XYZ file of C-alpha atoms in Angstrom:
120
model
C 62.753 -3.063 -45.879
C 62.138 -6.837 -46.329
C 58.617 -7.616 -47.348
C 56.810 -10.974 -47.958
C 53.995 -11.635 -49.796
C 51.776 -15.343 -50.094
C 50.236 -16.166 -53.089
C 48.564 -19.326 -54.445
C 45.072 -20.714 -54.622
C 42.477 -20.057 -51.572
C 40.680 -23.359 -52.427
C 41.603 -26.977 -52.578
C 40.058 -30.418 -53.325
C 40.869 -32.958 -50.561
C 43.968 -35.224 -51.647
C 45.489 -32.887 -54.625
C 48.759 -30.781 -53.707
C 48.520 -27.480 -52.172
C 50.822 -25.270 -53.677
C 51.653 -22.104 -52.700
C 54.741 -19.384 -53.813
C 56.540 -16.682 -51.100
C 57.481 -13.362 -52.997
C 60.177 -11.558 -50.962
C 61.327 -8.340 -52.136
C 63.939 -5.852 -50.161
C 66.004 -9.024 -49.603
C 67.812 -11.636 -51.289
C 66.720 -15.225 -50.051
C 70.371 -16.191 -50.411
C 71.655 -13.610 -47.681
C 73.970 -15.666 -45.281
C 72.479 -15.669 -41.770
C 68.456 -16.129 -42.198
C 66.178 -19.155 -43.183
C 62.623 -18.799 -44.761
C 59.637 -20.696 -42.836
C 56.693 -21.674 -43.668
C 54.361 -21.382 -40.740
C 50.207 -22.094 -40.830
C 47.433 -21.511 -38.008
C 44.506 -23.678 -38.464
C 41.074 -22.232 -37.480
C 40.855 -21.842 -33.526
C 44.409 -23.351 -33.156
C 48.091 -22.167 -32.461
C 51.114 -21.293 -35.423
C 52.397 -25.127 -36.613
C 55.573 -24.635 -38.154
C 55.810 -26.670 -41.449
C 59.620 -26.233 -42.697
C 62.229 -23.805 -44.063
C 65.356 -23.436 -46.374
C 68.369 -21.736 -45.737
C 69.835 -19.321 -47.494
C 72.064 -22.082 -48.790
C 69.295 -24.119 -50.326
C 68.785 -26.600 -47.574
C 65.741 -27.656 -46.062
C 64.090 -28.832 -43.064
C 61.069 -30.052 -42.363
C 58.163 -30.427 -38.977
C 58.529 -34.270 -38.193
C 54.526 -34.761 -37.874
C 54.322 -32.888 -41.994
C 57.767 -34.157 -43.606
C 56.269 -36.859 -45.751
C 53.946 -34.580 -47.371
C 56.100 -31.736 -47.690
C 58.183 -29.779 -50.251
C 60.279 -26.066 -50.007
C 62.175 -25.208 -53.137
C 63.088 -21.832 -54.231
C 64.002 -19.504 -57.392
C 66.776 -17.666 -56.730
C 66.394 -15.595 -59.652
C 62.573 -14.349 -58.760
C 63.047 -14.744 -54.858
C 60.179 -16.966 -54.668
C 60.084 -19.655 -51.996
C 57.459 -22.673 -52.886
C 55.501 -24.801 -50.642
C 53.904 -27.764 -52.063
C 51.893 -30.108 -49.584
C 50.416 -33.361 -51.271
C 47.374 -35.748 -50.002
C 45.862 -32.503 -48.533
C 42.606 -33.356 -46.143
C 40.272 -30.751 -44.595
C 42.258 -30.774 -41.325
C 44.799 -28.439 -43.440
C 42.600 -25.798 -43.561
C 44.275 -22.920 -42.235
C 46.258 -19.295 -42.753
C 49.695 -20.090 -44.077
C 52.277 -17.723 -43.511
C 55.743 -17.254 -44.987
C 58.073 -15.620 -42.420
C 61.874 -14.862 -42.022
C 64.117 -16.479 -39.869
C 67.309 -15.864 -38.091
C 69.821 -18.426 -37.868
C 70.817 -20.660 -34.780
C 67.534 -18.951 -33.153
C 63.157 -19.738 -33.653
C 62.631 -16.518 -34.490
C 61.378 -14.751 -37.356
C 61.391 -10.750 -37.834
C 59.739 -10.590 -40.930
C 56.663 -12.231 -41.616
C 53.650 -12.250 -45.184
C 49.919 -11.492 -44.346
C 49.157 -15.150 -44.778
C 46.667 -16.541 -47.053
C 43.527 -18.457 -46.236
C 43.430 -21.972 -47.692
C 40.334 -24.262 -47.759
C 40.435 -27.962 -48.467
C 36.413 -28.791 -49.360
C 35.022 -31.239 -51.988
């Protein structure tokens, strides 16, 4: 079975880079046919999808978050990395890493998410 698993500081000063790793295990993240989101729910709002890779290495990214956003991966640990610079407190929120399948929104496998808190 695929499993995912967040990791990455819980705290953050407003305008350093948020940086957070996805550990996937059961699964290669170069397996043709899926891409690998990252997804994050802000307190009392809905999911706001940030971005993904494919399997191939390519990325895309949410129009509104693009210019402050960064997916990379290690094919070699199965990690995927988000990195989100200039943070604020209005990206306080759970961030999830899920799985996607290709030509489709959906995602069948998703992490527990991890709370992150930008506070001075």
């Amino acid at each position: 079975q695929v499993q995912l698993q967040e990791s990455g500081p819980g705290l953050v000063k407003p305008s350093q880079t948020l940086s957070l790793t996805c550990t996937v295990s059961g699964g290669s993240i170069t397996t043709d046919n899926y891409y690998w989101s990252w997804i994050r729910q802000p307190p009392g709002k809905g999911l706001e999808w940030m971005g993904a890779i494919q399997y191939s290495g390519g990325t895309y990214y949410n129009p509104s978050l693009k210019s402050r956003t960064s997916i990379s991966r290690d094919t070699s640990k199965n990690h995927i990395t988000l990195q989100l610079s200039s943070v604020t407190p209005e990206d306080t929120a759970v961030y999830y890493c899920a799985r996607g399948i290709i030509y489709s929104d959906y995602h069948d496998y998703w992490g527990q998410g991890t709370q992150v808190t930008v506070s001075s």
